[in-house]
Amino acid sequence: MTLSKASEPAELKSDDDDSFSFSDVALEDWISLGLFFLLATILIAQVVSRYALNAPLGWTEEVARYQLILLSFIGASIGFRKNTHISFVYFHSFVPHRLMPICSALLSLINTLFLVFLFITCLAIVPLITNHEMSSLSLSISVLYGLLGLSLALCLLRSSIRCANDIKGLFIRADIKADSPHATSTNTPLTKDP
Amino acid sequence: MVIIALFVSLFLLIILGVPIAFALAIASLIAIAIEGSIPSLVVFHQMVGGMDSFPLLSIPFFILAGALMNQGGITQRIFDFAGALMGWLRGGLGHVNIGASILFSGMSGAAVADAGGLGAMEIKAMRNKGYDADFSVGLTAASSTIGPIIPPSLPMIIYGVMAGVSIGQLFAAGIIPGLLMALSLFIMVTIYARKRNYPKDNSFSVKRIVVSFKHAFASLLAPVIIVGGILTGWFTATEAAIVACVYALLLSTLVYRNLTLKGLLKVSVSTIETTSSIMLIIGGAAIFSWVLTSQNIHQIVADSLGFAGSNKYLVLLAITLILFLVGCFMETIAAITILTPILLPVAIAAGIDPVQFGVIMVLNLMIGLLTPPLGMVLFVLSQVSDVPVEQCAKATLPFIVPLVIVLALIMLVPALTLWLPSVLY
């Protein structure tokens, strides 16, 4: 009684299909998977320590909160690689076919530039908060921001690869002057094809 | 000026197709640059600050639990049980659709997840039995909004975080409105079934009900554990989410044996992607809302709602119209994060309970998920059913009527939301 392909948890992604192969799994996937299962373990430890052992662990809540933030930014790089961030590309169906590659390139350029901004400001924040300690561990909050900076660097890497490809594609397309149907996403109203 | 720049740039960025999270943050950055005196460091700092909250940790685990239940065959068993229970009525699968949504809503917290998992199953079953495409899609869209009203519910968790309201109370408050929504849809299906002379899908059989109940028993325990655990105060929302995951994992690997390691990794990666998308939207909405606050938006909103005076119902009506409009154009989570700090003080000043207001807000935004131009549930159902979005929207329209009636009821009668929490807490 397995479910049919159509009944997969589609969530908000349009490219969700049944094929899962380990070759599609990149570095950031493994890091975030590790972090995700570690997070689950910590929370299970919290439940067990509170209900079974009656001796709640003090540090689990805070560490778990920071882990979720970190996971969000590392996971975001998967989204930039596969182009699955929640966005409304419904209006793209009104954009003429030939202008679509320019639109995609513009989008990835905007994403990349904003990631550069976030990366720089994140690094600028680090020295300002070295004196602030976490409340349950004797670690500086700047450790969190340092790790966030690394995650943003990963996002930036993925986003700029996409951006470079989009722009390169623009010139190649201008050369051969041919419409390539896969560059548009009019058939998937929610998110774009990777 | 700053506020106008904020909204215009947000609108343009969203139309262009920039990810919602970035559209919110970039619009805020533009507004800050125009304002001139706020350091730009605040953007990233506020994004991180908005994401830093313990109850938000329940998001990935409720998403994972729902995905595990779809992948592991739990959803299918619940659907079969609802089929045995209600398939013998006229328009049987229509009733089954609503019944399964009620049962499933006790395990899942997002309308979009309900539409993509259970909804796909429901539409397929209805189409196979010869129901009209319009009826199947419209009903499925409407019934998927029951999920976030009956606990657990991601929108209510986010509202609770933003409003500082107990998530347990919010969850308890959603139960009666959720059941009312189901009741109103049951009535609607009965009327349709009479008028269009829909078939009875199977005959009534106690034996079938008992067999499918036994088959689904362990699956049906999942909502009991989750909802019961939260309502009795045994678990916090986050702990309930973790327990739900562990239960779904044990059930689908050890008992049903439907889940492989590959399957687990696949749903985990997809959970991480969805989680980080949602969390970034919360972060983006946090800085957006911060900029709005810095521009005294509260005063502006309070002034423009001044015509309503202290008349509770006029205020509620005005807020509902705002929520409905925003719900049509904005993503639910962003809308809750941005609007709660702005609208809640107005509501409290007019004497509306924050718990009741939370349910009103979430139901309002759920209706927004069913309306064009940006109805997320419509997009998802269009994808899983191969019915064009425009047709989905048209088909869903009549089913919005019973939901609006329920919305009016919970606005007029506070006891519908506040009675259950007052008994439990």
PDB file of N, CA, C and O in Angstrom, chain A residues 83-145:
ATOM      1  N   ASN A  83      16.836  26.071  -6.928  1.00  0.00           N
ATOM      2  CA  ASN A  83      15.879  27.140  -7.237  1.00  0.00           C
ATOM      3  C   ASN A  83      14.476  26.812  -6.730  1.00  0.00           C
ATOM      4  O   ASN A  83      13.500  26.880  -7.472  1.00  0.00           O
ATOM      5  N   THR A  84      14.379  26.431  -5.482  1.00  0.00           N
ATOM      6  CA  THR A  84      13.084  26.026  -4.940  1.00  0.00           C
ATOM      7  C   THR A  84      12.587  26.943  -3.827  1.00  0.00           C
ATOM      8  O   THR A  84      11.709  26.566  -3.086  1.00  0.00           O
ATOM      9  N   HIS A  85      13.168  28.143  -3.698  1.00  0.00           N
ATOM     10  CA  HIS A  85      12.652  29.051  -2.678  1.00  0.00           C
ATOM     11  C   HIS A  85      11.240  29.491  -3.036  1.00  0.00           C
ATOM     12  O   HIS A  85      10.911  29.629  -4.208  1.00  0.00           O
ATOM     13  N   ILE A  86      10.422  29.680  -2.005  1.00  0.00           N
ATOM     14  CA  ILE A  86       9.023  30.036  -2.261  1.00  0.00           C
ATOM     15  C   ILE A  86       8.966  31.400  -2.946  1.00  0.00           C
ATOM     16  O   ILE A  86       9.435  32.396  -2.404  1.00  0.00           O
ATOM     17  N   SER A  87       8.437  31.392  -4.163  1.00  0.00           N
ATOM     18  CA  SER A  87       8.297  32.649  -4.893  1.00  0.00           C
ATOM     19  C   SER A  87       7.105  32.512  -5.820  1.00  0.00           C
ATOM     20  O   SER A  87       6.638  31.414  -6.077  1.00  0.00           O
ATOM     21  N   PHE A  88       6.600  33.628  -6.282  1.00  0.00           N
ATOM     22  CA  PHE A  88       5.443  33.573  -7.170  1.00  0.00           C
ATOM     23  C   PHE A  88       5.904  33.834  -8.592  1.00  0.00           C
ATOM     24  O   PHE A  88       6.189  34.971  -8.942  1.00  0.00           O
ATOM     25  N   VAL A  89       6.014  32.803  -9.386  1.00  0.00           N
ATOM     26  CA  VAL A  89       6.421  33.018 -10.766  1.00  0.00           C
ATOM     27  C   VAL A  89       5.216  32.892 -11.683  1.00  0.00           C
ATOM     28  O   VAL A  89       5.350  32.739 -12.883  1.00  0.00           O
ATOM     29  N   TYR A  90       4.018  32.979 -11.088  1.00  0.00           N
ATOM     30  CA  TYR A  90       2.796  32.904 -11.888  1.00  0.00           C
ATOM     31  C   TYR A  90       2.798  33.984 -12.964  1.00  0.00           C
ATOM     32  O   TYR A  90       2.408  33.747 -14.099  1.00  0.00           O
ATOM     33  N   PHE A  91       3.291  35.170 -12.583  1.00  0.00           N
ATOM     34  CA  PHE A  91       3.255  36.286 -13.527  1.00  0.00           C
ATOM     35  C   PHE A  91       4.223  36.085 -14.685  1.00  0.00           C
ATOM     36  O   PHE A  91       4.132  36.763 -15.688  1.00  0.00           O
ATOM     37  N   HIS A  92       5.154  35.160 -14.497  1.00  0.00           N
ATOM     38  CA  HIS A  92       6.092  34.891 -15.582  1.00  0.00           C
ATOM     39  C   HIS A  92       5.380  34.361 -16.817  1.00  0.00           C
ATOM     40  O   HIS A  92       5.912  34.415 -17.916  1.00  0.00           O
ATOM     41  N   SER A  93       4.154  33.820 -16.630  1.00  0.00           N
ATOM     42  CA  SER A  93       3.459  33.298 -17.800  1.00  0.00           C
ATOM     43  C   SER A  93       3.042  34.439 -18.729  1.00  0.00           C
ATOM     44  O   SER A  93       2.697  34.202 -19.874  1.00  0.00           O
ATOM     45  N   PHE A  94       3.092  35.675 -18.215  1.00  0.00           N
ATOM     46  CA  PHE A  94       2.745  36.809 -19.073  1.00  0.00           C
ATOM     47  C   PHE A  94       3.982  37.393 -19.767  1.00  0.00           C
ATOM     48  O   PHE A  94       3.861  38.278 -20.599  1.00  0.00           O
ATOM     49  N   VAL A  95       5.176  36.933 -19.328  1.00  0.00           N
ATOM     50  CA  VAL A  95       6.401  37.454 -19.920  1.00  0.00           C
ATOM     51  C   VAL A  95       6.626  36.751 -21.263  1.00  0.00           C
ATOM     52  O   VAL A  95       6.515  35.531 -21.342  1.00  0.00           O
ATOM     53  N   PRO A  96       6.929  37.505 -22.320  1.00  0.00           N
ATOM     54  CA  PRO A  96       7.191  36.857 -23.614  1.00  0.00           C
ATOM     55  C   PRO A  96       8.307  35.830 -23.511  1.00  0.00           C
ATOM     56  O   PRO A  96       9.274  36.030 -22.765  1.00  0.00           O
ATOM     57  N   HIS A  97       8.159  34.760 -24.256  1.00  0.00           N
ATOM     58  CA  HIS A  97       9.088  33.653 -24.236  1.00  0.00           C
ATOM     59  C   HIS A  97      10.554  34.081 -24.341  1.00  0.00           C
ATOM     60  O   HIS A  97      11.400  33.595 -23.607  1.00  0.00           O
ATOM     61  N   ARG A  98      10.808  35.016 -25.256  1.00  0.00           N
ATOM     62  CA  ARG A  98      12.203  35.348 -25.542  1.00  0.00           C
ATOM     63  C   ARG A  98      12.844  36.151 -24.419  1.00  0.00           C
ATOM     64  O   ARG A  98      14.045  36.156 -24.248  1.00  0.00           O
ATOM     65  N   LEU A  99      11.998  36.849 -23.630  1.00  0.00           N
ATOM     66  CA  LEU A  99      12.553  37.687 -22.557  1.00  0.00           C
ATOM     67  C   LEU A  99      12.798  36.890 -21.279  1.00  0.00           C
ATOM     68  O   LEU A  99      13.448  37.356 -20.358  1.00  0.00           O
ATOM     69  N   MET A 100      12.292  35.664 -21.262  1.00  0.00           N
ATOM     70  CA  MET A 100      12.365  34.862 -20.042  1.00  0.00           C
ATOM     71  C   MET A 100      13.791  34.649 -19.536  1.00  0.00           C
ATOM     72  O   MET A 100      14.045  34.799 -18.328  1.00  0.00           O
ATOM     73  N   PRO A 101      14.762  34.308 -20.414  1.00  0.00           N
ATOM     74  CA  PRO A 101      16.135  34.120 -19.922  1.00  0.00           C
ATOM     75  C   PRO A 101      16.684  35.383 -19.266  1.00  0.00           C
ATOM     76  O   PRO A 101      17.403  35.301 -18.257  1.00  0.00           O
ATOM     77  N   ILE A 102      16.325  36.548 -19.802  1.00  0.00           N
ATOM     78  CA  ILE A 102      16.795  37.803 -19.204  1.00  0.00           C
ATOM     79  C   ILE A 102      16.191  37.959 -17.813  1.00  0.00           C
ATOM     80  O   ILE A 102      16.880  38.325 -16.860  1.00  0.00           O
ATOM     81  N   CYS A 103      14.917  37.632 -17.718  1.00  0.00           N
ATOM     82  CA  CYS A 103      14.227  37.709 -16.432  1.00  0.00           C
ATOM     83  C   CYS A 103      14.895  36.796 -15.394  1.00  0.00           C
ATOM     84  O   CYS A 103      15.153  37.205 -14.266  1.00  0.00           O
ATOM     85  N   SER A 104      15.190  35.532 -15.807  1.00  0.00           N
ATOM     86  CA  SER A 104      15.844  34.594 -14.883  1.00  0.00           C
ATOM     87  C   SER A 104      17.204  35.112 -14.451  1.00  0.00           C
ATOM     88  O   SER A 104      17.556  35.036 -13.268  1.00  0.00           O
ATOM     89  N   ALA A 105      17.969  35.636 -15.415  1.00  0.00           N
ATOM     90  CA  ALA A 105      19.307  36.137 -15.092  1.00  0.00           C
ATOM     91  C   ALA A 105      19.212  37.303 -14.121  1.00  0.00           C
ATOM     92  O   ALA A 105      19.986  37.381 -13.154  1.00  0.00           O
ATOM     93  N   LEU A 106      18.226  38.173 -14.347  1.00  0.00           N
ATOM     94  CA  LEU A 106      18.023  39.320 -13.464  1.00  0.00           C
ATOM     95  C   LEU A 106      17.705  38.852 -12.042  1.00  0.00           C
ATOM     96  O   LEU A 106      18.262  39.350 -11.058  1.00  0.00           O
ATOM     97  N   LEU A 107      16.826  37.840 -11.964  1.00  0.00           N
ATOM     98  CA  LEU A 107      16.451  37.308 -10.656  1.00  0.00           C
ATOM     99  C   LEU A 107      17.643  36.747  -9.907  1.00  0.00           C
ATOM    100  O   LEU A 107      17.855  37.039  -8.726  1.00  0.00           O
ATOM    101  N   SER A 108      18.450  35.917 -10.596  1.00  0.00           N
ATOM    102  CA  SER A 108      19.573  35.314  -9.872  1.00  0.00           C
ATOM    103  C   SER A 108      20.613  36.370  -9.527  1.00  0.00           C
ATOM    104  O   SER A 108      21.311  36.250  -8.521  1.00  0.00           O
ATOM    105  N   LEU A 109      20.680  37.429 -10.345  1.00  0.00           N
ATOM    106  CA  LEU A 109      21.599  38.527 -10.026  1.00  0.00           C
ATOM    107  C   LEU A 109      21.139  39.256  -8.758  1.00  0.00           C
ATOM    108  O   LEU A 109      21.946  39.542  -7.867  1.00  0.00           O
ATOM    109  N   ILE A 110      19.827  39.522  -8.662  1.00  0.00           N
ATOM    110  CA  ILE A 110      19.288  40.177  -7.463  1.00  0.00           C
ATOM    111  C   ILE A 110      19.576  39.331  -6.220  1.00  0.00           C
ATOM    112  O   ILE A 110      20.083  39.821  -5.210  1.00  0.00           O
ATOM    113  N   ASN A 111      19.277  38.019  -6.328  1.00  0.00           N
ATOM    114  CA  ASN A 111      19.552  37.118  -5.203  1.00  0.00           C
ATOM    115  C   ASN A 111      21.009  37.176  -4.797  1.00  0.00           C
ATOM    116  O   ASN A 111      21.346  37.275  -3.617  1.00  0.00           O
ATOM    117  N   THR A 112      21.907  37.086  -5.801  1.00  0.00           N
ATOM    118  CA  THR A 112      23.336  37.034  -5.507  1.00  0.00           C
ATOM    119  C   THR A 112      23.808  38.326  -4.844  1.00  0.00           C
ATOM    120  O   THR A 112      24.534  38.286  -3.844  1.00  0.00           O
ATOM    121  N   LEU A 113      23.359  39.463  -5.397  1.00  0.00           N
ATOM    122  CA  LEU A 113      23.781  40.745  -4.820  1.00  0.00           C
ATOM    123  C   LEU A 113      23.300  40.887  -3.380  1.00  0.00           C
ATOM    124  O   LEU A 113      24.041  41.344  -2.510  1.00  0.00           O
ATOM    125  N   PHE A 114      22.060  40.462  -3.127  1.00  0.00           N
ATOM    126  CA  PHE A 114      21.549  40.587  -1.760  1.00  0.00           C
ATOM    127  C   PHE A 114      22.304  39.652  -0.814  1.00  0.00           C
ATOM    128  O   PHE A 114      22.563  40.006   0.341  1.00  0.00           O
ATOM    129  N   LEU A 115      22.687  38.470  -1.320  1.00  0.00           N
ATOM    130  CA  LEU A 115      23.469  37.557  -0.483  1.00  0.00           C
ATOM    131  C   LEU A 115      24.829  38.164  -0.151  1.00  0.00           C
ATOM    132  O   LEU A 115      25.334  37.994   0.963  1.00  0.00           O
ATOM    133  N   VAL A 116      25.423  38.889  -1.121  1.00  0.00           N
ATOM    134  CA  VAL A 116      26.688  39.571  -0.853  1.00  0.00           C
ATOM    135  C   VAL A 116      26.488  40.562   0.296  1.00  0.00           C
ATOM    136  O   VAL A 116      27.283  40.610   1.242  1.00  0.00           O
ATOM    137  N   PHE A 117      25.383  41.314   0.221  1.00  0.00           N
ATOM    138  CA  PHE A 117      25.078  42.283   1.281  1.00  0.00           C
ATOM    139  C   PHE A 117      24.939  41.581   2.637  1.00  0.00           C
ATOM    140  O   PHE A 117      25.528  42.002   3.631  1.00  0.00           O
ATOM    141  N   LEU A 118      24.160  40.476   2.663  1.00  0.00           N
ATOM    142  CA  LEU A 118      23.956  39.773   3.932  1.00  0.00           C
ATOM    143  C   LEU A 118      25.289  39.252   4.472  1.00  0.00           C
ATOM    144  O   LEU A 118      25.566  39.343   5.668  1.00  0.00           O
ATOM    145  N   PHE A 119      26.113  38.688   3.573  1.00  0.00           N
ATOM    146  CA  PHE A 119      27.404  38.127   3.979  1.00  0.00           C
ATOM    147  C   PHE A 119      28.272  39.214   4.613  1.00  0.00           C
ATOM    148  O   PHE A 119      28.844  39.019   5.692  1.00  0.00           O
ATOM    149  N   ILE A 120      28.361  40.361   3.961  1.00  0.00           N
ATOM    150  CA  ILE A 120      29.208  41.442   4.468  1.00  0.00           C
ATOM    151  C   ILE A 120      28.687  41.954   5.820  1.00  0.00           C
ATOM    152  O   ILE A 120      29.452  42.116   6.775  1.00  0.00           O
ATOM    153  N   THR A 121      27.354  42.153   5.909  1.00  0.00           N
ATOM    154  CA  THR A 121      26.838  42.675   7.180  1.00  0.00           C
ATOM    155  C   THR A 121      26.981  41.643   8.291  1.00  0.00           C
ATOM    156  O   THR A 121      27.230  41.991   9.435  1.00  0.00           O
ATOM    157  N   CYS A 122      26.839  40.378   7.946  1.00  0.00           N
ATOM    158  CA  CYS A 122      27.008  39.334   8.962  1.00  0.00           C
ATOM    159  C   CYS A 122      28.421  39.397   9.528  1.00  0.00           C
ATOM    160  O   CYS A 122      28.608  39.385  10.752  1.00  0.00           O
ATOM    161  N   LEU A 123      29.416  39.501   8.633  1.00  0.00           N
ATOM    162  CA  LEU A 123      30.799  39.584   9.100  1.00  0.00           C
ATOM    163  C   LEU A 123      31.034  40.860   9.901  1.00  0.00           C
ATOM    164  O   LEU A 123      31.821  40.875  10.848  1.00  0.00           O
ATOM    165  N   ALA A 124      30.328  41.935   9.529  1.00  0.00           N
ATOM    166  CA  ALA A 124      30.500  43.195  10.251  1.00  0.00           C
ATOM    167  C   ALA A 124      29.918  43.117  11.654  1.00  0.00           C
ATOM    168  O   ALA A 124      30.379  43.813  12.557  1.00  0.00           O
ATOM    169  N   ILE A 125      28.917  42.264  11.818  1.00  0.00           N
ATOM    170  CA  ILE A 125      28.286  42.149  13.135  1.00  0.00           C
ATOM    171  C   ILE A 125      29.188  41.380  14.110  1.00  0.00           C
ATOM    172  O   ILE A 125      29.263  41.707  15.296  1.00  0.00           O
ATOM    173  N   VAL A 126      29.913  40.374  13.576  1.00  0.00           N
ATOM    174  CA  VAL A 126      30.709  39.482  14.446  1.00  0.00           C
ATOM    175  C   VAL A 126      31.562  40.227  15.478  1.00  0.00           C
ATOM    176  O   VAL A 126      31.438  39.961  16.675  1.00  0.00           O
ATOM    177  N   PRO A 127      32.428  41.202  15.052  1.00  0.00           N
ATOM    178  CA  PRO A 127      33.274  41.846  16.074  1.00  0.00           C
ATOM    179  C   PRO A 127      32.487  42.691  17.074  1.00  0.00           C
ATOM    180  O   PRO A 127      32.975  42.967  18.163  1.00  0.00           O
ATOM    181  N   LEU A 128      31.255  43.087  16.708  1.00  0.00           N
ATOM    182  CA  LEU A 128      30.480  43.945  17.605  1.00  0.00           C
ATOM    183  C   LEU A 128      29.899  43.182  18.787  1.00  0.00           C
ATOM    184  O   LEU A 128      29.488  43.787  19.785  1.00  0.00           O
ATOM    185  N   ILE A 129      29.820  41.842  18.640  1.00  0.00           N
ATOM    186  CA  ILE A 129      29.083  41.099  19.671  1.00  0.00           C
ATOM    187  C   ILE A 129      29.939  40.058  20.376  1.00  0.00           C
ATOM    188  O   ILE A 129      29.412  39.185  21.041  1.00  0.00           O
ATOM    189  N   THR A 130      31.277  40.178  20.231  1.00  0.00           N
ATOM    190  CA  THR A 130      32.128  39.158  20.850  1.00  0.00           C
ATOM    191  C   THR A 130      31.961  39.111  22.369  1.00  0.00           C
ATOM    192  O   THR A 130      32.251  38.101  23.000  1.00  0.00           O
ATOM    193  N   ASN A 131      31.505  40.205  22.961  1.00  0.00           N
ATOM    194  CA  ASN A 131      31.362  40.218  24.422  1.00  0.00           C
ATOM    195  C   ASN A 131      30.064  39.599  24.916  1.00  0.00           C
ATOM    196  O   ASN A 131      29.898  39.360  26.097  1.00  0.00           O
ATOM    197  N   HIS A 132      29.111  39.383  23.986  1.00  0.00           N
ATOM    198  CA  HIS A 132      27.826  38.814  24.399  1.00  0.00           C
ATOM    199  C   HIS A 132      27.935  37.295  24.482  1.00  0.00           C
ATOM    200  O   HIS A 132      28.229  36.643  23.489  1.00  0.00           O
ATOM    201  N   GLU A 133      27.687  36.766  25.662  1.00  0.00           N
ATOM    202  CA  GLU A 133      27.759  35.313  25.814  1.00  0.00           C
ATOM    203  C   GLU A 133      26.387  34.680  25.700  1.00  0.00           C
ATOM    204  O   GLU A 133      25.366  35.304  25.993  1.00  0.00           O
ATOM    205  N   MET A 134      26.360  33.413  25.245  1.00  0.00           N
ATOM    206  CA  MET A 134      25.105  32.670  25.267  1.00  0.00           C
ATOM    207  C   MET A 134      24.708  32.471  26.724  1.00  0.00           C
ATOM    208  O   MET A 134      25.561  32.432  27.610  1.00  0.00           O
ATOM    209  N   SER A 135      23.396  32.297  26.976  1.00  0.00           N
ATOM    210  CA  SER A 135      22.989  32.261  28.376  1.00  0.00           C
ATOM    211  C   SER A 135      23.243  30.909  29.040  1.00  0.00           C
ATOM    212  O   SER A 135      23.431  30.837  30.238  1.00  0.00           O
ATOM    213  N   SER A 136      23.256  29.821  28.257  1.00  0.00           N
ATOM    214  CA  SER A 136      23.432  28.527  28.911  1.00  0.00           C
ATOM    215  C   SER A 136      24.837  27.955  28.694  1.00  0.00           C
ATOM    216  O   SER A 136      25.259  27.058  29.397  1.00  0.00           O
ATOM    217  N   LEU A 137      25.564  28.459  27.709  1.00  0.00           N
ATOM    218  CA  LEU A 137      26.918  27.965  27.463  1.00  0.00           C
ATOM    219  C   LEU A 137      27.886  29.144  27.554  1.00  0.00           C
ATOM    220  O   LEU A 137      27.509  30.275  27.270  1.00  0.00           O
ATOM    221  N   SER A 138      29.111  28.873  27.930  1.00  0.00           N
ATOM    222  CA  SER A 138      30.058  29.978  27.987  1.00  0.00           C
ATOM    223  C   SER A 138      30.723  30.157  26.622  1.00  0.00           C
ATOM    224  O   SER A 138      31.918  29.962  26.449  1.00  0.00           O
ATOM    225  N   LEU A 139      29.907  30.489  25.644  1.00  0.00           N
ATOM    226  CA  LEU A 139      30.385  30.731  24.288  1.00  0.00           C
ATOM    227  C   LEU A 139      29.880  32.090  23.852  1.00  0.00           C
ATOM    228  O   LEU A 139      28.803  32.510  24.253  1.00  0.00           O
ATOM    229  N   SER A 140      30.636  32.756  22.990  1.00  0.00           N
ATOM    230  CA  SER A 140      30.176  34.056  22.521  1.00  0.00           C
ATOM    231  C   SER A 140      29.144  33.873  21.411  1.00  0.00           C
ATOM    232  O   SER A 140      29.213  32.938  20.622  1.00  0.00           O
ATOM    233  N   ILE A 141      28.179  34.804  21.353  1.00  0.00           N
ATOM    234  CA  ILE A 141      27.172  34.782  20.290  1.00  0.00           C
ATOM    235  C   ILE A 141      27.851  34.914  18.926  1.00  0.00           C
ATOM    236  O   ILE A 141      27.337  34.469  17.911  1.00  0.00           O
ATOM    237  N   SER A 142      29.047  35.525  18.914  1.00  0.00           N
ATOM    238  CA  SER A 142      29.716  35.729  17.631  1.00  0.00           C
ATOM    239  C   SER A 142      30.048  34.402  16.959  1.00  0.00           C
ATOM    240  O   SER A 142      30.219  34.350  15.743  1.00  0.00           O
ATOM    241  N   VAL A 143      30.131  33.308  17.757  1.00  0.00           N
ATOM    242  CA  VAL A 143      30.336  31.984  17.164  1.00  0.00           C
ATOM    243  C   VAL A 143      29.171  31.667  16.228  1.00  0.00           C
ATOM    244  O   VAL A 143      29.348  31.214  15.097  1.00  0.00           O
ATOM    245  N   LEU A 144      27.942  31.951  16.707  1.00  0.00           N
ATOM    246  CA  LEU A 144      26.755  31.721  15.888  1.00  0.00           C
ATOM    247  C   LEU A 144      26.836  32.527  14.598  1.00  0.00           C
ATOM    248  O   LEU A 144      26.645  31.999  13.502  1.00  0.00           O
ATOM    249  N   TYR A 145      27.168  33.826  14.729  1.00  0.00           N
ATOM    250  CA  TYR A 145      27.224  34.672  13.531  1.00  0.00           C
ATOM    251  C   TYR A 145      28.348  34.252  12.595  1.00  0.00           C
ATOM    252  O   TYR A 145      28.227  34.375  11.385  1.00  0.00           O
TER     253      TYR A 145
END
